[in-house]
Structure formats: C-alpha cells, structure tokens
Amino acid sequence: MSVRKRRRSIFDIIDEYFENLEEWAEKFRETIIEKPSWDRRASTMEPLRDVMVTPDEVIVTVDLPYAEENTIQVKPLDKNTLEIKARMKRKVRFDDFGITHYDGEFQTFYCHTHIPVPVYMDKMEVRFKKGILEVHLPRKHEYEIPVE
Amino acid sequence: MSESVKIIEKKEVSPGAVMLFGFPDVGLVGVIAASHMISELGLTEVAYLDSKLLPPLIVLHEGLPHSPIRIFGNHSILLAVSETAISADVIYPVMHALIDWGKSKNVKVMISMSGIPVQNRQDLEQLKVFAAASTPEMLKAVQDKGIAVLKEGYMVGPQAIMLQYCAKMGLPAITLLAQCFFNYPDPQAAAEILKELANVTGIKVDISKLLEKGEEIRLRARDVMRRTQQELSKMKKTQEYDIPLYVS
C-alpha cells in the first residue's frame, strides 16, 4: 500500500521553525546558566540582568548591589553586544557568605549582554536608581513594510 | 499524605499554629521574608520534606546535610521554606504533602508569602500588597484588614496550588503578594509582606535589619534567583501578566 505524504503548508513550516528556535533558545539559556556566577581569576561577579524589547527601544536592566555609581561603565562591544562593568563599594569574599571551601575576593561586577534587535548604540541613555542600572537603546527599524 | 513525599518530624509540633510558606518565586519575596523571620524570631527546624521526586540535592549547614525544603517553627508558627527553586513538575505533590501535614496539625490558617511583578517597580516608592483567599470568609477577613484583593487574573506557582488545594479541602488560606521585581531579589517587597502579615495575624517581626541589609541580601540571593528564573520560565510565570477571558 502506498502512503501519500501530506504536503506541508507554509504554516507547518513556520510552526516547526519557531519550535526549533524555542528549543535552541532553551538550550542556549541552560548553557549560559550552567556556569558559576563568579570568575575567581578575574575577581568578577556576574550580575543578574534582563533585556526587554519594546516597540521603540530595548531596555537592559542590571542589578548592581553595592556598586559605586561613578565607576559604572557601559560600552558597546559590537552592534549587538553591550559590556557592563562596575566596581563595588567593598570587597566581597566567599567567607562573607559562610563558604570556606573556595577562596577569593571580588570587587567588580562584569557581564556582556546580547541585544536581540538592531539598535542605535550611539544614542544610548543610562540611569542608575536603587542599585539597578537601566540602559535605554532606541531601536533601528531597518525594514519597514508599508501596509496598503 | 502523598506516598512520594514524606514530612519527617524532628520535634513535637504544637497544634493550632499559623502555617506560613516562603518559596522561591518572583523577587524571592517569600524566601527573603521567611529567612528574616527565622533569624528574627529564632525559629528552629521542626520537620523536613523527604522525596525522591526532588533533585539529588542537599544543603550543607555547618558541615551537616539538610533537606532543601524544611519547616521551622515555635509554639504558634510553622514556616515552610525552600532553599532551592522548586521544579514545576513537583510543585503539586510537594504542596499537597505540606498542606496535608499542616491539616493533620490542625493549623488555624495557611498563609503563603510571595510577590506580584510590576514593570515599573524601580519607580515605585510605596509597594502595595494584594491578597487572595481560599474561602469567601477569609477574603472578607483580609479586606476588613484593609488589604486590597487580587480580583481577577492568573496566579502561577506554589501559592496557586496552595489556594486551590485549600479551597478544595475547605481550609482557611491566604496568599499575600507584594509588588516586586520579576527577576531581581526584592528585600523591600519582603518587608512589606511582613508588615501585612503582622496586620493579618498579629505576628510582629522587626524589619529594620531586613531593610538595612538590603544590598547584602540582593548580592547573596543572586544564584537562587538565577535558578528560580529558569523554573519560572518553565512554569510560564509570565502568564500572570495576561488578561483573563471572563467565564461566569
């Protein structure tokens, strides 16, 4: 008996594409998360951060407890990556958290974060409030399809 | 009690206590509030949760192993707290086992402490606390205390299962939710929860140290928050932002 294969519609292909994309994103997230949040060699701690895309801008927030405001540096590494650095008001050691099986001290927050859509890096605005850094990046709308 | 989840008692537990829950969720509000209560009120471990459904994980304190989910208490309070993010697929059996155990101890009321994320959290000076309850009587009781009710919307996580299961069993239960950050530890929101807890139950906890140590707590809580973010994403926590379709 011959089995006739159903022809896939464009919607099936799009669904499959998004499923694959979601799977890839999940794997990517897990890879990122499965590493320590500190780097003893560089004496840096990785801060918690979040990226939000709105119709007009991308907002990156970074939680920087103990950060000295005048030491915060936000620098574009390329067109879709931001590097963030900040010095803490005091040194933090593992034994401050009761951990005695590692040694090392940290006084810097460091991370770089991916910006998911095109933005104007040169028009970035930065504010720091209640220990949280907020970076606003206006979006570049490169492809606009007119609605007829 | 569920066979797959056991509550092992280490000390005698007084009946008629108030049972509280502080589990990892948005802003780690419940966990931060619970940790502060334990140290301020000198609560001691009275029981712990044992289950093969949990990941192969223990927490070491002073070199000795402990379950990540434990119950602390004194003569009038029982406080269930988790030191690790709870995976979405074990929330049901874990919460059911804890509630069944609390029922067996004739607890007066069950109260979960948690947060409700708001996008403009950074700009808020005063944080509101909302409540939902398992019965109309409990809802009226919290409203009489001046707490706003979370009238419509979705709730996702351990507190959702607690309300649902307590409503099914006819047990008095309340969920207190303070406005908070979604992804960042929020000690200020935890302090607001403790204020309203005092308002509802009369359990007073000094929150001055909690506010003083805010930055230290945020730094310390980064790793638990990261793990919690991962679990929140799996349980579709952002559904709490959704507008429900009203079905009468």
XYZ file of C-alpha atoms in Angstrom:
396
model
C 0.000 0.000 0.000
C 1.418 3.292 -0.898
C 1.315 6.078 1.650
C 0.890 9.506 0.241
C 2.838 12.063 2.137
C 0.834 15.152 3.026
C 2.356 18.277 1.619
C 3.397 20.630 4.393
C 1.777 24.017 4.393
C 3.687 27.222 4.938
C 2.096 27.371 8.442
C 3.531 23.926 9.309
C 6.960 25.117 8.222
C 6.662 28.326 10.253
C 5.453 26.375 13.322
C 8.368 23.983 13.008
C 10.794 26.862 12.618
C 9.567 28.510 15.830
C 9.590 25.195 17.726
C 13.211 24.646 16.694
C 14.067 28.213 17.610
C 12.477 27.820 21.057
C 14.361 24.557 21.608
C 17.625 26.208 20.624
C 16.928 29.201 22.874
C 16.210 26.882 25.822
C 19.498 25.018 25.250
C 21.334 28.310 24.951
C 19.772 29.614 28.199
C 20.766 26.435 30.018
C 24.345 26.666 28.730
C 24.556 30.210 29.968
C 23.122 29.394 33.362
C 25.246 26.284 33.982
C 28.384 28.104 34.976
C 29.333 29.895 38.174
C 28.115 33.433 38.579
C 31.657 34.475 39.514
C 35.119 34.339 37.985
C 37.832 33.930 40.594
C 40.710 34.594 38.167
C 39.260 37.896 37.043
C 37.844 38.622 40.535
C 34.480 39.462 39.000
C 30.890 38.598 39.794
C 28.241 38.299 37.127
C 25.205 40.446 37.914
C 21.574 39.482 37.307
C 20.253 41.175 34.201
C 17.249 41.395 31.956
C 16.570 42.591 28.412
C 13.182 43.940 27.347
C 12.240 44.837 23.776
C 9.528 47.481 23.357
C 8.258 48.910 20.029
C 10.635 51.893 20.326
C 13.572 50.777 22.400
C 15.477 47.970 24.057
C 15.792 48.310 27.823
C 18.601 46.442 29.557
C 18.439 46.365 33.359
C 21.237 45.088 35.595
C 21.050 44.505 39.354
C 24.194 46.020 40.868
C 24.018 45.927 44.672
C 26.958 47.696 46.375
C 28.016 49.265 43.045
C 29.660 52.673 43.110
C 27.700 54.787 40.674
C 30.686 56.729 39.328
C 32.507 53.515 38.352
C 29.763 52.084 36.134
C 30.869 51.579 32.521
C 28.515 50.623 29.708
C 30.326 50.002 26.427
C 29.146 48.586 23.084
C 31.458 45.728 22.009
C 29.827 45.460 18.582
C 26.461 46.347 17.056
C 24.550 43.884 19.230
C 26.625 43.348 22.376
C 26.937 45.548 25.461
C 29.685 45.216 28.035
C 28.880 46.339 31.570
C 31.359 46.826 34.396
C 31.028 48.341 37.868
C 33.179 48.454 40.964
C 31.632 47.544 44.306
C 31.883 49.759 47.394
C 33.577 46.949 49.280
C 35.363 43.674 48.647
C 33.251 40.556 48.938
C 34.858 37.288 49.984
C 33.457 33.769 49.836
C 33.659 33.534 53.608
C 31.309 36.543 53.867
C 28.689 34.025 52.700
C 29.938 31.300 55.057
C 31.713 29.452 52.213
C 35.070 28.083 53.315
C 35.857 25.577 50.536
C 36.671 28.289 47.985
C 38.816 31.322 48.469
C 38.899 34.537 46.559
C 37.555 38.024 46.688
C 35.523 40.129 44.322
C 35.137 43.825 43.873
C 33.843 44.123 40.326
C 30.643 43.260 38.515
C 31.180 42.258 34.922
C 28.925 40.953 32.155
C 28.217 41.303 28.497
C 24.772 41.004 27.106
C 23.260 40.322 23.694
C 20.861 42.854 22.216
C 18.312 40.868 20.192
C 17.209 43.527 17.662
C 19.067 46.341 15.807
C 19.563 49.470 17.945
C 21.371 52.801 17.843
C 24.241 52.138 20.237
C 25.399 55.757 19.949
C 22.061 57.058 21.256
C 22.170 55.009 24.436
C 20.799 56.554 27.652
C 21.804 55.253 31.054
C 20.347 55.747 34.525
C 21.115 54.191 37.902
C 18.471 54.082 40.595
C 18.137 51.990 43.759
C 21.162 49.917 42.753
C 19.703 48.987 39.379
C 21.246 50.118 36.121
C 18.874 50.861 33.267
C 20.186 51.206 29.705
C 17.814 52.526 27.039
C 18.720 51.846 23.409
C 16.470 53.318 20.671
C 15.506 50.679 18.108
C 16.586 50.823 14.476
C 13.678 49.947 12.235
C 15.652 48.858 9.192
C 12.889 47.076 7.326
C 9.548 48.790 7.179
C 6.874 47.189 5.034
C 4.144 49.667 4.143
C 0.578 48.494 4.799
C -1.585 49.199 1.770
C -0.295 12.343 52.632
C 1.240 11.566 49.282
C 3.407 8.425 49.380
C 6.040 10.016 47.147
C 6.591 12.968 49.505
C 7.099 12.477 53.229
C 7.298 15.031 56.019
C 9.705 13.836 58.694
C 9.187 15.457 62.093
C 12.227 16.251 64.226
C 10.430 17.878 67.132
C 6.975 17.837 68.644
C 4.709 20.252 66.814
C 2.092 22.288 68.700
C -1.413 22.119 67.216
C -3.322 25.258 66.226
C -0.363 27.220 64.811
C -0.375 29.599 61.847
C 1.337 27.880 58.903
C 3.361 30.085 56.541
C 5.013 29.328 53.201
C 8.075 31.089 51.730
C 9.072 29.500 48.435
C 11.280 30.780 45.604
C 9.224 32.891 43.220
C 9.386 36.345 41.634
C 11.721 38.679 43.549
C 12.372 35.830 46.032
C 9.922 37.733 48.242
C 8.705 34.712 50.219
C 12.163 33.224 50.774
C 13.667 36.528 51.922
C 10.711 37.162 54.276
C 10.949 33.588 55.624
C 14.739 33.752 56.198
C 14.338 37.022 58.052
C 11.545 35.600 60.228
C 13.656 32.551 61.104
C 16.551 34.683 62.324
C 14.484 37.427 63.998
C 12.086 35.091 65.822
C 14.665 32.355 66.473
C 12.537 29.673 64.788
C 14.030 26.173 64.813
C 13.698 23.282 62.406
C 10.759 21.073 63.402
C 10.376 18.949 60.255
C 11.725 18.436 56.768
C 10.490 17.166 53.462
C 11.866 13.949 52.024
C 11.112 12.896 48.463
C 12.725 11.097 45.555
C 10.851 13.498 43.280
C 13.298 16.256 44.248
C 16.677 16.560 42.502
C 19.614 14.780 44.204
C 20.420 17.829 46.297
C 21.128 18.574 49.953
C 22.013 21.835 51.653
C 25.042 21.765 53.944
C 24.952 23.902 57.069
C 27.963 23.658 59.415
C 29.028 20.535 57.503
C 25.765 18.668 58.086
C 23.187 17.719 55.443
C 19.704 19.208 55.366
C 16.720 18.876 53.076
C 16.293 21.956 50.877
C 12.637 22.101 51.970
C 12.196 22.417 55.723
C 9.626 23.515 58.264
C 10.714 25.854 61.029
C 8.590 26.870 63.956
C 7.813 27.700 67.559
C 4.690 27.185 69.672
C 2.499 29.363 67.423
C 4.168 29.481 63.984
C 5.058 26.858 61.379
C 7.051 28.141 58.437
C 7.744 26.014 55.354
C 10.680 27.329 53.355
C 12.679 26.105 50.382
C 16.334 26.976 49.834
C 16.207 25.912 46.201
C 13.919 26.648 43.274
C 11.186 24.022 43.034
C 10.710 22.472 39.647
C 7.253 22.951 38.120
C 6.625 19.213 37.835
C 6.953 18.581 41.597
C 5.059 21.611 42.910
C 1.768 19.675 43.132
C 2.987 16.727 45.246
C 5.180 18.969 47.429
C 2.402 21.465 48.194
C -0.212 18.753 48.698
C 2.052 16.934 51.172
C 2.779 20.124 53.142
C -0.891 21.110 53.285
C -1.994 17.587 54.304
C 0.646 17.682 57.047
C -0.485 21.155 58.197
C -4.086 19.923 58.280
C -3.024 16.974 60.446
C -1.559 19.550 62.894
C -4.865 21.485 62.947
C -3.240 24.716 61.782
C -5.503 27.769 62.160
C -4.736 29.253 58.775
C -2.226 28.793 55.954
C -0.586 31.890 54.501
C 1.781 31.973 51.558
C 4.098 34.943 51.186
C 5.068 35.931 47.663
C 5.246 38.702 45.106
C 3.425 40.122 42.141
C 5.775 41.527 39.492
C 5.290 45.065 38.227
C 7.137 46.515 35.245
C 7.709 49.957 36.787
C 8.955 48.542 40.122
C 12.075 50.701 40.038
C 9.958 53.840 40.105
C 7.702 52.747 42.979
C 8.472 54.109 46.434
C 5.468 52.554 48.192
C 4.734 48.927 47.389
C 1.177 47.640 47.554
C 0.288 44.248 48.946
C -2.594 42.276 47.455
C -4.352 39.194 48.779
C -6.368 36.259 47.538
C -8.038 33.654 49.754
C -9.399 30.120 49.689
C -12.868 30.966 51.035
C -15.232 33.985 50.956
C -14.877 34.283 54.768
C -11.079 34.542 54.566
C -11.351 37.031 51.717
C -13.640 39.211 53.829
C -11.241 38.906 56.770
C -8.313 40.278 54.723
C -10.473 43.010 53.207
C -11.527 44.030 56.735
C -7.800 44.460 57.488
C -7.587 46.968 54.626
C -5.704 44.731 52.187
C -6.618 45.045 48.507
C -7.914 41.899 46.865
C -6.433 40.482 43.689
C -9.810 40.319 41.973
C -9.119 38.931 38.507
C -6.087 37.381 36.913
C -3.885 34.332 36.790
C -1.689 33.031 39.597
C 1.190 30.660 38.829
C 3.408 28.752 41.266
C 3.291 27.162 44.729
C 0.872 29.784 46.111
C -1.598 28.969 43.307
C -1.591 25.283 44.233
C -1.902 26.149 47.925
C -5.036 28.243 47.346
C -6.576 25.714 45.003
C -5.949 22.732 47.298
C -7.058 24.581 50.455
C -10.231 25.755 48.674
C -10.952 22.144 47.665
C -10.422 20.931 51.255
C -12.316 23.873 52.812
C -9.198 25.028 54.701
C -8.693 28.720 55.516
C -5.800 30.066 53.444
C -4.490 33.409 52.232
C -1.872 34.401 49.702
C -0.159 37.733 50.318
C 1.547 39.223 47.264
C 3.730 42.333 47.400
C 4.544 44.341 44.272
C 8.100 43.406 43.329
C 10.766 42.951 40.661
C 10.287 39.889 38.465
C 13.917 38.891 38.094
C 15.733 40.580 40.969
C 15.703 39.775 44.696
C 13.467 42.317 46.399
C 14.038 42.737 50.182
C 11.788 45.818 50.295
C 8.857 43.753 48.981
C 9.639 41.089 51.608
C 9.473 43.796 54.300
C 6.039 44.896 53.027
C 4.788 41.302 53.225
C 5.958 41.039 56.839
C 4.122 44.281 57.689
C 0.868 42.913 56.281
C 1.471 39.548 57.920
C 1.563 41.396 61.253
C -1.649 43.166 60.282
C -3.433 39.882 59.466
C -2.046 37.543 62.128
C -0.518 39.729 64.845
C 2.889 38.055 64.239
C 5.258 41.006 64.584
C 8.724 40.888 63.030
C 11.201 43.787 63.221
C 12.006 44.654 59.602
C 14.703 47.275 60.224
C 17.609 44.820 59.725
C 15.973 43.461 56.585
C 15.922 46.939 55.058
C 19.422 47.797 56.310
C 20.873 44.627 54.805
C 19.010 45.036 51.501
C 22.129 45.226 49.310
C 23.814 42.309 51.055
C 20.692 40.166 50.608
C 20.498 41.072 46.905
C 24.119 40.063 46.404
C 23.704 36.822 48.326
C 20.465 35.867 46.596
C 21.789 36.135 43.009
C 22.337 32.431 42.458
C 18.998 31.301 43.932
C 17.331 33.996 41.823
C 19.030 32.716 38.655
C 17.842 29.153 39.287
C 14.387 30.430 40.153
C 14.220 32.437 36.906
C 14.831 29.218 34.999
C 11.983 27.417 36.789
C 9.650 30.408 36.490
C 10.197 30.412 32.768
C 9.359 26.687 32.564
C 6.134 27.151 34.526
C 5.099 30.095 32.286
C 5.090 32.570 35.162
C 4.622 35.491 32.773
C 1.044 34.281 32.345
C 0.358 36.335 35.484
C 0.618 39.402 33.234
C -2.181 38.054 30.997
C -5.698 39.420 30.949
C -8.103 36.558 31.625
C -11.134 35.799 29.490
C -14.055 36.057 31.855
C -16.190 32.918 32.065
C -19.028 33.116 34.586
